[in-house]
Short mmCIF file of C-alpha atoms in Angstrom, two decimals:
data_model
loop_
_atom_site.label_atom_id
_atom_site.label_comp_id
_atom_site.label_asym_id
_atom_site.label_seq_id
_atom_site.Cartn_x
_atom_site.Cartn_y
_atom_site.Cartn_z
CA UNK A 1 97.78 13.26 136.33
CA UNK A 2 101.36 13.77 135.19
CA UNK A 3 104.50 11.75 135.50
CA UNK A 4 108.07 12.56 134.71
CA UNK A 5 110.03 9.37 134.31
CA UNK A 6 113.70 8.61 133.99
CA UNK A 7 117.00 9.20 135.65
CA UNK A 8 117.97 12.64 136.89
CA UNK A 9 121.41 13.96 136.08
CA UNK A 10 123.47 16.57 137.90
CA UNK A 11 122.51 19.31 135.49
CA UNK A 12 118.81 18.89 136.33
CA UNK A 13 117.90 17.22 133.04
CA UNK A 14 116.00 13.92 132.93
CA UNK A 15 116.13 10.99 130.58
CA UNK A 16 112.94 9.14 129.80
CA UNK A 17 109.39 10.03 129.01
CA UNK A 18 107.05 12.70 130.23
CA UNK A 19 103.40 11.62 130.25
CA UNK A 20 100.48 14.01 130.39
CA UNK A 21 97.22 12.16 130.73
CA UNK A 22 97.22 8.83 128.96
CA UNK A 23 97.66 9.90 125.36
CA UNK A 24 100.68 12.12 125.10
CA UNK A 25 104.37 11.44 125.50
CA UNK A 26 107.27 13.81 125.54
CA UNK A 27 110.66 12.24 125.07
CA UNK A 28 113.49 13.91 126.87
CA UNK A 29 117.09 12.83 126.22
CA UNK A 30 120.22 13.65 128.14
CA UNK A 31 121.43 17.06 127.00
CA UNK A 32 125.00 16.79 128.21
CA UNK A 33 126.05 16.48 124.61
CA UNK A 34 125.36 20.19 124.26
CA UNK A 35 128.48 20.87 126.24
CA UNK A 36 130.61 18.85 123.85
CA UNK A 37 131.99 20.26 120.65
CA UNK A 38 131.41 17.14 118.55
CA UNK A 39 130.75 16.40 114.92
CA UNK A 40 130.04 12.74 114.23
CA UNK A 41 130.11 11.44 110.72
CA UNK A 42 128.78 8.23 109.19
CA UNK A 43 129.27 7.63 105.45
CA UNK A 44 129.94 11.32 105.01
CA UNK A 45 126.70 12.42 106.74
CA UNK A 46 126.59 14.68 109.76
CA UNK A 47 124.77 13.01 112.68
CA UNK A 48 125.26 15.61 115.37
CA UNK A 49 126.81 19.05 115.16
CA UNK A 50 127.21 22.11 117.30
CA UNK A 51 126.15 25.49 116.04
CA UNK A 52 128.55 27.89 117.71
CA UNK A 53 126.46 30.88 116.66
CA UNK A 54 123.14 29.71 118.15
CA UNK A 55 123.59 31.43 121.51
CA UNK A 56 124.51 34.71 119.84
CA UNK A 57 121.51 34.50 117.53
CA UNK A 58 119.04 33.81 120.35
CA UNK A 59 120.62 36.61 122.38
CA UNK A 60 120.16 39.00 119.43
CA UNK A 61 116.53 37.94 118.93
CA UNK A 62 115.78 38.54 122.61
CA UNK A 63 117.30 42.03 122.42
CA UNK A 64 115.34 43.04 119.32
CA UNK A 65 112.09 41.57 120.64
CA UNK A 66 112.54 43.64 123.81
CA UNK A 67 112.90 47.01 122.06
CA UNK A 68 109.21 47.79 122.59
CA UNK A 69 109.93 47.61 126.30
CA UNK A 70 112.31 50.57 125.98
CA UNK A 71 109.34 52.60 124.73
CA UNK A 72 107.24 51.54 127.72
CA UNK A 73 110.00 52.29 130.20
CA UNK A 74 110.82 55.63 128.62
CA UNK A 75 107.18 56.70 128.76
CA UNK A 76 106.94 55.73 132.45
CA UNK A 77 110.19 57.48 133.37
CA UNK A 78 109.75 60.61 131.30
CA UNK A 79 106.16 61.20 132.44
CA UNK A 80 107.29 61.45 136.08
CA UNK A 81 109.16 64.65 135.21
CA UNK A 82 107.20 65.86 132.17
CA UNK A 83 104.02 66.01 134.26
CA UNK A 84 105.56 68.85 136.30
CA UNK A 85 105.90 70.98 133.16
CA UNK A 86 102.61 69.81 131.58
CA UNK A 87 100.82 70.94 134.72
CA UNK A 88 102.49 74.33 134.49
CA UNK A 89 101.99 74.74 130.71
CA UNK A 90 98.46 73.37 130.20
CA UNK A 91 97.18 74.31 133.69
CA UNK A 92 95.72 70.87 134.37
CA UNK A 93 94.19 69.93 137.74
CA UNK A 94 95.47 67.27 140.13
CA UNK A 95 92.68 64.91 139.06
CA UNK A 96 93.62 65.40 135.38
CA UNK A 97 97.24 64.72 136.35
CA UNK A 98 96.24 61.40 137.93
CA UNK A 99 94.13 60.45 134.92
CA UNK A 100 96.89 61.36 132.46
CA UNK A 101 99.45 59.25 134.32
CA UNK A 102 97.23 56.28 135.17
CA UNK A 103 95.08 55.96 132.05
CA UNK A 104 97.95 54.45 130.08
CA UNK A 105 97.93 51.35 132.28
CA UNK A 106 94.15 50.98 132.15
CA UNK A 107 93.91 51.40 128.37
CA UNK A 108 96.82 49.04 127.81
CA UNK A 109 94.60 46.16 128.97
CA UNK A 110 92.73 46.52 125.66
CA UNK A 111 96.00 45.96 123.84
CA UNK A 112 96.89 43.02 126.05
CA UNK A 113 93.53 41.35 125.47
CA UNK A 114 93.74 41.86 121.72
CA UNK A 115 97.40 40.81 121.56
CA UNK A 116 96.69 37.15 122.35
CA UNK A 117 94.31 36.63 119.45
CA UNK A 118 96.35 38.88 117.16
CA UNK A 119 99.58 36.98 117.80
CA UNK A 120 97.83 33.67 117.15
CA UNK A 121 96.51 35.05 113.86
CA UNK A 122 99.46 36.98 112.36
CA UNK A 123 102.34 35.58 114.40
CA UNK A 124 104.43 36.77 117.33
CA UNK A 125 106.93 38.70 115.17
CA UNK A 126 104.43 40.91 113.37
CA UNK A 127 102.48 41.54 116.57
CA UNK A 128 105.70 43.04 117.97
CA UNK A 129 105.88 45.31 114.90
CA UNK A 130 102.21 46.27 115.24
CA UNK A 131 102.75 47.24 118.89
CA UNK A 132 105.62 49.56 117.91
CA UNK A 133 103.55 51.30 115.21
CA UNK A 134 100.62 51.99 117.55
CA UNK A 135 102.86 53.26 120.33
CA UNK A 136 104.82 55.59 118.04
CA UNK A 137 101.56 57.04 116.72
CA UNK A 138 100.55 57.87 120.27
CA UNK A 139 103.96 59.35 121.11
CA UNK A 140 103.79 61.63 118.06
CA UNK A 141 100.29 62.86 118.96
CA UNK A 142 101.36 63.60 122.55
CA UNK A 143 104.44 65.50 121.38
CA UNK A 144 102.42 67.96 119.30
CA UNK A 145 99.30 68.07 121.51
CA UNK A 146 98.01 71.66 121.86
CA UNK A 147 95.72 70.90 124.79
CA UNK A 148 94.74 68.26 127.36
CA UNK A 149 92.10 66.39 125.25
CA UNK A 150 94.55 65.85 122.36
CA UNK A 151 97.21 64.82 124.85
CA UNK A 152 94.79 62.18 126.18
CA UNK A 153 94.13 60.86 122.66
CA UNK A 154 97.86 60.30 122.21
CA UNK A 155 97.97 58.67 125.62
CA UNK A 156 95.24 56.23 124.56
CA UNK A 157 97.17 55.14 121.46
CA UNK A 158 100.35 54.75 123.51
CA UNK A 159 98.50 52.67 126.08
CA UNK A 160 97.14 50.23 123.50
CA UNK A 161 100.60 49.85 121.98
CA UNK A 162 102.09 49.16 125.39
CA UNK A 163 99.41 46.55 126.06
CA UNK A 164 100.44 44.69 122.92
CA UNK A 165 104.14 45.05 123.70
CA UNK A 166 104.19 43.91 127.33
CA UNK A 167 102.26 40.75 126.45
CA UNK A 168 103.94 39.60 123.25
CA UNK A 169 107.67 40.15 123.94
CA UNK A 170 107.95 37.61 126.82
CA UNK A 171 105.83 35.07 124.91
CA UNK A 172 108.04 35.37 121.82
CA UNK A 173 111.27 35.05 123.79
CA UNK A 174 110.10 32.11 125.90
CA UNK A 175 109.06 30.25 122.73
CA UNK A 176 112.33 30.82 120.90
CA UNK A 177 114.75 30.26 123.80
CA UNK A 178 116.37 26.96 124.85
CA UNK A 179 115.39 25.81 128.37
CA UNK A 180 118.86 26.35 129.83
CA UNK A 181 118.78 30.10 129.13
CA UNK A 182 115.05 30.81 129.04
CA UNK A 183 114.86 32.60 132.37
CA UNK A 184 117.70 35.02 131.63
CA UNK A 185 116.49 35.78 128.12
CA UNK A 186 112.83 36.21 129.11
CA UNK A 187 113.91 38.81 131.66
CA UNK A 188 115.23 41.00 128.82
CA UNK A 189 111.96 42.94 128.40
CA UNK A 190 112.15 43.95 132.07
CA UNK A 191 115.79 44.99 131.58
CA UNK A 192 114.80 47.20 128.67
CA UNK A 193 111.86 48.65 130.62
CA UNK A 194 114.33 49.72 133.29
CA UNK A 195 116.75 51.07 130.70
CA UNK A 196 113.88 53.08 129.24
CA UNK A 197 112.94 54.41 132.70
CA UNK A 198 116.52 55.51 133.27
CA UNK A 199 116.64 57.22 129.87
CA UNK A 200 113.34 58.94 130.70
CA UNK A 201 114.76 60.24 133.98
CA UNK A 202 117.92 61.45 132.24
CA UNK A 203 115.80 63.16 129.57
CA UNK A 204 113.79 64.91 132.29
CA UNK A 205 116.95 66.23 133.91
CA UNK A 206 118.57 67.19 130.58
CA UNK A 207 115.63 69.23 129.28
CA UNK A 208 114.36 70.61 132.60
CA UNK A 209 116.07 73.95 131.95
CA UNK A 210 114.03 74.69 128.82
CA UNK A 211 110.81 76.77 128.87
CA UNK A 212 107.85 74.73 130.23
CA UNK A 213 105.87 74.78 126.95
CA UNK A 214 108.87 73.29 125.10
CA UNK A 215 110.56 71.03 127.64
CA UNK A 216 107.80 68.41 128.06
CA UNK A 217 107.26 68.16 124.29
CA UNK A 218 110.93 67.40 123.66
CA UNK A 219 110.94 64.94 126.57
CA UNK A 220 108.04 63.00 125.03
CA UNK A 221 109.27 63.38 121.44
CA UNK A 222 112.64 61.75 122.10
CA UNK A 223 110.77 58.47 122.72
CA UNK A 224 109.96 58.17 119.01
CA UNK A 225 113.56 57.37 117.99
CA UNK A 226 113.66 53.67 119.08
CA UNK A 227 111.24 52.90 116.24
CA UNK A 228 114.18 53.13 113.83
CA UNK A 229 115.85 50.17 115.53
CA UNK A 230 112.52 48.33 115.68
CA UNK A 231 112.23 48.52 111.89
CA UNK A 232 115.70 47.06 111.49
CA UNK A 233 114.87 44.28 113.96
CA UNK A 234 112.09 42.94 111.73
CA UNK A 235 114.70 41.95 109.13
CA UNK A 236 116.67 39.97 111.74
CA UNK A 237 114.34 38.12 114.09
CA UNK A 238 112.54 34.97 112.88
CA UNK A 239 109.01 33.88 113.68
CA UNK A 240 108.39 31.77 116.79
CA UNK A 241 108.94 28.07 115.95
CA UNK A 242 106.03 27.08 118.16
CA UNK A 243 103.68 29.41 116.28
CA UNK A 244 104.99 28.03 112.97
CA UNK A 245 104.21 24.48 114.11
CA UNK A 246 100.70 25.58 115.10
CA UNK A 247 100.32 26.78 111.49
CA UNK A 248 101.65 23.43 110.21
CA UNK A 249 104.75 25.14 108.77
CA UNK A 250 107.06 22.43 110.05
CA UNK A 251 110.05 23.02 107.78
CA UNK A 252 110.14 26.73 108.64
CA UNK A 253 110.00 25.85 112.32
CA UNK A 254 112.91 23.42 111.86
CA UNK A 255 114.96 26.16 110.17
CA UNK A 256 114.38 28.49 113.11
CA UNK A 257 115.25 25.78 115.64
CA UNK A 258 118.48 25.04 113.73
CA UNK A 259 119.48 28.65 114.36
CA UNK A 260 118.51 28.67 118.05
CA UNK A 261 119.71 25.24 119.20
CA UNK A 262 123.22 23.88 119.34
CA UNK A 263 122.78 20.52 117.58
CA UNK A 264 120.55 18.81 115.05
CA UNK A 265 119.76 16.14 117.62
CA UNK A 266 118.36 18.69 120.02
CA UNK A 267 116.44 20.37 117.18
CA UNK A 268 114.60 17.15 116.37
CA UNK A 269 113.80 16.56 120.06
CA UNK A 270 112.44 20.08 120.50
CA UNK A 271 110.47 19.88 117.26
CA UNK A 272 108.91 16.57 118.31
CA UNK A 273 107.90 18.02 121.70
CA UNK A 274 106.38 21.10 120.07
CA UNK A 275 104.46 18.99 117.54
CA UNK A 276 102.95 16.90 120.32
CA UNK A 277 101.94 20.01 122.26
CA UNK A 278 100.57 21.70 119.14
CA UNK A 279 98.76 18.50 118.16
CA UNK A 280 96.77 18.63 121.39
CA UNK A 281 95.39 22.02 120.43
CA UNK A 282 94.85 21.25 116.74
CA UNK A 283 93.21 17.86 117.41
CA UNK A 284 90.65 19.55 119.63
CA UNK A 285 90.21 22.46 117.19
CA UNK A 286 90.83 25.12 119.80
CA UNK A 287 89.13 28.24 118.50
CA UNK A 288 89.09 31.50 120.44
CA UNK A 289 85.79 30.65 122.14
CA UNK A 290 87.12 27.28 123.26
CA UNK A 291 90.30 28.87 124.61
CA UNK A 292 88.43 31.42 126.66
CA UNK A 293 86.00 28.76 127.87
CA UNK A 294 88.92 26.74 129.26
CA UNK A 295 90.35 29.85 130.88
CA UNK A 296 87.05 31.06 132.37
CA UNK A 297 85.95 27.55 133.44
CA UNK A 298 89.36 26.02 134.13
CA UNK A 299 90.28 22.47 135.04
CA UNK A 300 92.28 22.11 138.29
CA UNK A 301 95.68 22.24 136.48
CA UNK A 302 94.72 25.32 134.47
CA UNK A 303 93.27 26.94 137.61
CA UNK A 304 96.60 26.45 139.38
CA UNK A 305 98.40 28.00 136.39
CA UNK A 306 96.07 31.00 136.41
CA UNK A 307 96.48 31.54 140.16
CA UNK A 308 100.25 31.54 139.80
CA UNK A 309 100.47 33.56 136.57
CA UNK A 310 97.83 36.20 137.25
CA UNK A 311 98.56 36.38 140.97
CA UNK A 312 102.23 37.20 140.54
CA UNK A 313 101.32 39.83 137.92
CA UNK A 314 98.96 41.58 140.34
CA UNK A 315 101.37 41.43 143.29
CA UNK A 316 104.07 42.95 141.10
CA UNK A 317 101.96 46.12 140.82
CA UNK A 318 99.92 46.44 144.03
CA UNK A 319 103.15 46.68 146.02
CA UNK A 320 103.42 50.19 144.56
CA UNK A 321 106.32 50.07 142.14
CA UNK A 322 104.58 52.30 139.58
CA UNK A 323 103.74 54.83 142.28
CA UNK A 324 107.43 54.88 143.19
CA UNK A 325 108.49 55.36 139.57
CA UNK A 326 105.78 57.77 138.39
CA UNK A 327 105.67 59.90 141.51
CA UNK A 328 109.26 59.77 142.77
CA UNK A 329 109.50 63.60 142.52
CA UNK A 330 106.41 63.83 144.79
CA UNK A 331 107.97 61.38 147.27
CA UNK A 332 111.24 63.30 147.40
CA UNK A 333 109.41 66.62 147.68
CA UNK A 334 107.56 65.21 150.70
CA UNK A 335 110.92 64.17 152.15
CA UNK A 336 112.20 67.75 151.89
CA UNK A 337 113.97 68.16 148.50
CA UNK A 338 113.16 71.48 146.84
CA UNK A 339 113.38 72.62 143.22
CA UNK A 340 112.49 70.70 140.06
CA UNK A 341 116.11 70.20 138.96
CA UNK A 342 117.09 68.69 142.34
CA UNK A 343 114.01 66.47 142.36
CA UNK A 344 114.73 65.15 138.88
CA UNK A 345 118.40 64.58 139.74
CA UNK A 346 117.30 62.36 142.64
CA UNK A 347 115.09 60.34 140.31
CA UNK A 348 118.09 59.60 138.08
CA UNK A 349 119.67 57.79 141.05
CA UNK A 350 116.49 55.70 141.36
CA UNK A 351 116.54 54.83 137.65
CA UNK A 352 120.23 53.91 137.74
CA UNK A 353 119.71 51.61 140.74
CA UNK A 354 116.71 49.93 139.13
CA UNK A 355 118.64 49.26 135.91
CA UNK A 356 121.76 47.90 137.62
CA UNK A 357 119.85 45.38 139.74
CA UNK A 358 117.81 44.06 136.83
CA UNK A 359 121.17 43.08 135.30
CA UNK A 360 122.00 41.22 138.52
CA UNK A 361 118.73 39.30 138.21
CA UNK A 362 119.57 38.31 134.64
CA UNK A 363 122.77 36.59 135.76
CA UNK A 364 121.14 34.84 138.73
CA UNK A 365 117.72 33.74 137.48
CA UNK A 366 118.88 30.56 135.71
CA UNK A 367 121.63 29.78 138.24
CA UNK A 368 119.83 30.34 141.54
CA UNK A 369 116.26 29.80 140.39
CA UNK A 370 113.03 31.79 140.39
CA UNK A 371 111.79 31.08 143.90
CA UNK A 372 114.89 32.04 145.96
CA UNK A 373 115.06 35.38 144.13
CA UNK A 374 111.34 35.95 144.74
CA UNK A 375 111.83 35.40 148.47
CA UNK A 376 114.72 37.86 148.63
CA UNK A 377 112.79 40.36 146.48
CA UNK A 378 109.47 40.36 148.35
CA UNK A 379 111.02 40.33 151.84
CA UNK A 380 113.45 43.10 150.89
CA UNK A 381 110.70 45.24 149.36
CA UNK A 382 108.55 44.86 152.48
CA UNK A 383 111.42 46.04 154.66
CA UNK A 384 112.20 49.06 152.46
CA UNK A 385 108.55 50.10 152.16
CA UNK A 386 108.13 50.02 155.94
CA UNK A 387 111.34 52.05 156.26
CA UNK A 388 110.13 54.63 153.72
CA UNK A 389 106.78 54.93 155.47
CA UNK A 390 108.41 55.53 158.87
CA UNK A 391 110.92 57.98 157.39
CA UNK A 392 108.31 60.13 155.65
CA UNK A 393 106.04 60.07 158.71
CA UNK A 394 108.49 60.71 161.56
CA UNK A 395 111.82 62.01 160.20
CA UNK A 396 110.62 65.42 159.05
CA UNK A 397 112.36 67.27 156.21
CA UNK A 398 115.95 67.32 157.46
CA UNK A 399 119.05 65.99 155.70
CA UNK A 400 118.85 62.66 157.51
CA UNK A 401 115.24 62.19 156.48
CA UNK A 402 116.06 63.04 152.85
CA UNK A 403 118.98 60.60 152.84
CA UNK A 404 116.94 57.78 154.36
CA UNK A 405 114.05 58.41 151.94
CA UNK A 406 116.37 58.19 148.92
CA UNK A 407 117.99 55.05 150.38
CA UNK A 408 114.59 53.41 151.00
CA UNK A 409 113.30 54.22 147.51
CA UNK A 410 116.50 52.96 145.87
CA UNK A 411 116.40 49.83 148.05
CA UNK A 412 112.78 49.18 147.11
CA UNK A 413 113.42 49.40 143.35
CA UNK A 414 116.60 47.31 143.74
CA UNK A 415 114.79 44.44 145.47
CA UNK A 416 111.95 44.73 142.95
CA UNK A 417 114.35 44.50 140.01
CA UNK A 418 116.31 41.56 141.37
CA UNK A 419 113.21 39.39 141.77
CA UNK A 420 109.51 39.95 141.20
CA UNK A 421 110.06 42.53 138.45
CA UNK A 422 111.60 40.24 135.80
CA UNK A 423 110.47 36.87 137.22
CA UNK A 424 106.82 37.92 137.00
CA UNK A 425 107.09 38.04 133.19
CA UNK A 426 109.24 34.92 132.97
CA UNK A 427 106.80 32.76 134.93
CA UNK A 428 103.60 34.10 133.41
CA UNK A 429 105.01 33.28 129.96
CA UNK A 430 106.43 29.83 130.66
CA UNK A 431 103.81 28.10 132.85
CA UNK A 432 100.87 27.95 130.41
CA UNK A 433 100.41 25.16 127.81
CA UNK A 434 100.97 26.05 124.17
CA UNK A 435 97.26 26.03 123.28
CA UNK A 436 96.50 28.66 125.94
CA UNK A 437 99.80 30.51 126.22
CA UNK A 438 98.98 33.63 124.24
CA UNK A 439 95.50 34.16 125.71
CA UNK A 440 96.44 33.31 129.30
CA UNK A 441 99.56 35.51 129.16
CA UNK A 442 97.35 38.32 127.86
CA UNK A 443 94.99 37.83 130.80
CA UNK A 444 97.93 38.05 133.21
CA UNK A 445 99.12 41.23 131.52
CA UNK A 446 95.61 42.66 131.94
CA UNK A 447 95.79 42.00 135.68
CA UNK A 448 99.13 43.77 135.80
CA UNK A 449 97.92 46.80 133.84
CA UNK A 450 94.67 47.18 135.83
CA UNK A 451 96.59 47.01 139.10
CA UNK A 452 99.14 49.50 137.79
CA UNK A 453 96.45 51.91 136.65
CA UNK A 454 94.56 51.68 139.93
CA UNK A 455 97.73 52.54 141.84
CA UNK A 456 98.81 55.37 139.51
CA UNK A 457 95.36 56.96 139.32
CA UNK A 458 94.76 56.94 143.07
CA UNK A 459 98.17 57.68 144.57
CA UNK A 460 97.85 61.47 144.86
CA UNK A 461 94.29 61.31 146.23
CA UNK A 462 95.12 58.58 148.76
CA UNK A 463 98.31 60.38 149.79
CA UNK A 464 96.33 63.53 150.47
CA UNK A 465 93.91 61.52 152.62
CA UNK A 466 96.38 59.41 154.68
CA UNK A 467 99.74 61.11 153.85
CA UNK A 468 102.48 59.78 151.57
CA UNK A 469 103.98 57.82 154.46
CA UNK A 470 100.64 56.17 155.22
CA UNK A 471 100.21 55.20 151.56
CA UNK A 472 103.55 53.42 151.52
CA UNK A 473 102.62 51.56 154.69
CA UNK A 474 99.63 50.15 152.77
CA UNK A 475 102.02 49.08 150.00
CA UNK A 476 104.19 47.40 152.66
CA UNK A 477 101.21 45.34 153.83
CA UNK A 478 100.53 44.17 150.27
CA UNK A 479 104.22 43.32 149.90
CA UNK A 480 104.06 41.17 153.04
CA UNK A 481 101.13 39.27 151.51
CA UNK A 482 103.23 38.70 148.38
CA UNK A 483 105.79 36.77 150.48
CA UNK A 484 103.04 34.35 151.55
CA UNK A 485 101.82 34.07 147.96
CA UNK A 486 105.29 33.12 146.70
CA UNK A 487 105.62 30.49 149.43
CA UNK A 488 102.19 28.97 148.75
CA UNK A 489 101.50 29.29 145.03
CA UNK A 490 104.74 29.61 143.06
CA UNK A 491 106.66 26.44 142.06
CA UNK A 492 110.29 26.39 140.92
CA UNK A 493 110.66 26.15 137.12
CA UNK A 494 114.42 26.56 136.73
CA UNK A 495 115.98 24.29 134.10
CA UNK A 496 112.70 22.70 132.97
CA UNK A 497 111.34 22.63 129.43
CA UNK A 498 107.98 24.26 128.81
CA UNK A 499 106.43 20.83 128.50
CA UNK A 500 107.92 19.67 131.83
CA UNK A 501 106.57 22.78 133.55
CA UNK A 502 103.10 21.84 132.37
CA UNK A 503 103.49 18.51 134.18
CA UNK A 504 104.14 20.30 137.50
CA UNK A 505 100.68 21.85 137.38
CA UNK A 506 99.02 18.59 136.36
CA UNK A 507 99.76 17.23 139.83
CA UNK A 508 98.60 19.25 142.83
CA UNK A 509 101.25 17.66 145.01
CA UNK A 510 103.98 18.83 142.62
CA UNK A 511 102.48 22.34 142.56
CA UNK A 512 102.30 22.68 146.34
CA UNK A 513 105.65 21.04 147.04
CA UNK A 514 108.24 23.67 147.88
CA UNK A 515 111.42 23.20 145.88
CA UNK A 516 113.54 25.79 147.64
CA UNK A 517 116.58 23.80 148.69
CA UNK A 518 119.33 24.79 151.09
CA UNK A 519 121.83 24.60 148.26
CA UNK A 520 119.87 27.25 146.36
CA UNK A 521 119.85 29.56 149.39
CA UNK A 522 123.57 29.11 149.96
CA UNK A 523 124.27 29.78 146.29
CA UNK A 524 122.14 32.94 146.39
CA UNK A 525 123.94 34.22 149.50
CA UNK A 526 127.29 33.63 147.81
CA UNK A 527 126.16 35.45 144.66
CA UNK A 528 124.75 38.37 146.64
#
């Protein structure tokens, strides 16, 4: 059972103690002092100070930690166009095309599973570096692949690197960010995924005029360049303070917190909370076997966390977003657009829309909250998917049908990016307790990658069986189920510390209680 005690202030913070079970206490003090630019002195000693550079430093860390996501996004975006020229150059079959596109998501689950244990062993920072090295190896092999088998080997390396990257970046950011900005900062990986997708689409269009045997190699090879920035990032970003505490490196953790928090008072509060949370794991000597035992045979609170974290990861993918991104040229060809250059130009509009709306989500996620955005996202996606299905089925290949198809696809990616796209990673990283966070987040990422791979590897075959329009109607049904899932299983976590979020899941009543208030809806409408 959990209890959050104390008075609630207008900014959503509480004063008092947070009890989990009967042994542990988290002290939470009023954080209004953060807003004040004060420096109090007593006998020449600083009591409380504000670090004006802390926000900039955390912002920079979030950007650098998210660079791997550019690689993932670029690979997804560029493959949608490169596959047209790979098919022409290497003479691969439709089944090989599906395997080439979808295998990356399936193989990435190996990286996601290994990333949890790896990040606990060598740290979050160096796991980010390891992910970049593996991915770049795969990208280089694909660029110079002379045939389909070698191309698949490169794809396997890239998939493992992506598995590491998609799991570790949100965990690192959520552990280094202050509660007030955690949602916005943890959505950075999704922003960079979308930026990478847009760059991939632009690369497709830019190099589409080259000979087929050369164009797809250049398209894939351009994705190697972000590794230069990744190398520079390792000299800037610190290790996660929560991981440092788990390693009993308290002074190093304090130094990191001094850079990421705005006052020494808040640093000591955060450090005390982290030490209590880490002490729970260390006192019970949580080894890998014990962690997985708790995940596979969960207590009611952990079960509720797993339902929320893994469920939202799966719904993010089974609503068909990867089919939309990977196979947008196929969708637009079915709508009536002809010619590779015209098809790839239409995909650029999709990528631009997706990137713009992820920026909107970044500004709203910590102001409006997770749950209102999820409602808008899932309902909007359901509407657009139904519209796309009807358009492709009944509107033929005329100009009106083409226009409505492009509008429906852009609307679908816009609603995805403003809600379930980034919030999926935010919530799956912030809801798990420290002792299980890396492994449970990895499990959620596995669910996401398996769902993504299943969609990508079956889309062409299913579309041939029930038409492209029929396939998107199936996605619309899944999207409708996601609305019910959000209503039933997803609590609001806006403005809460990681330790306070854990308390929500300790109490079933707290977990089931819907926290979507009218004020949140009104604020969202005004923002929109």
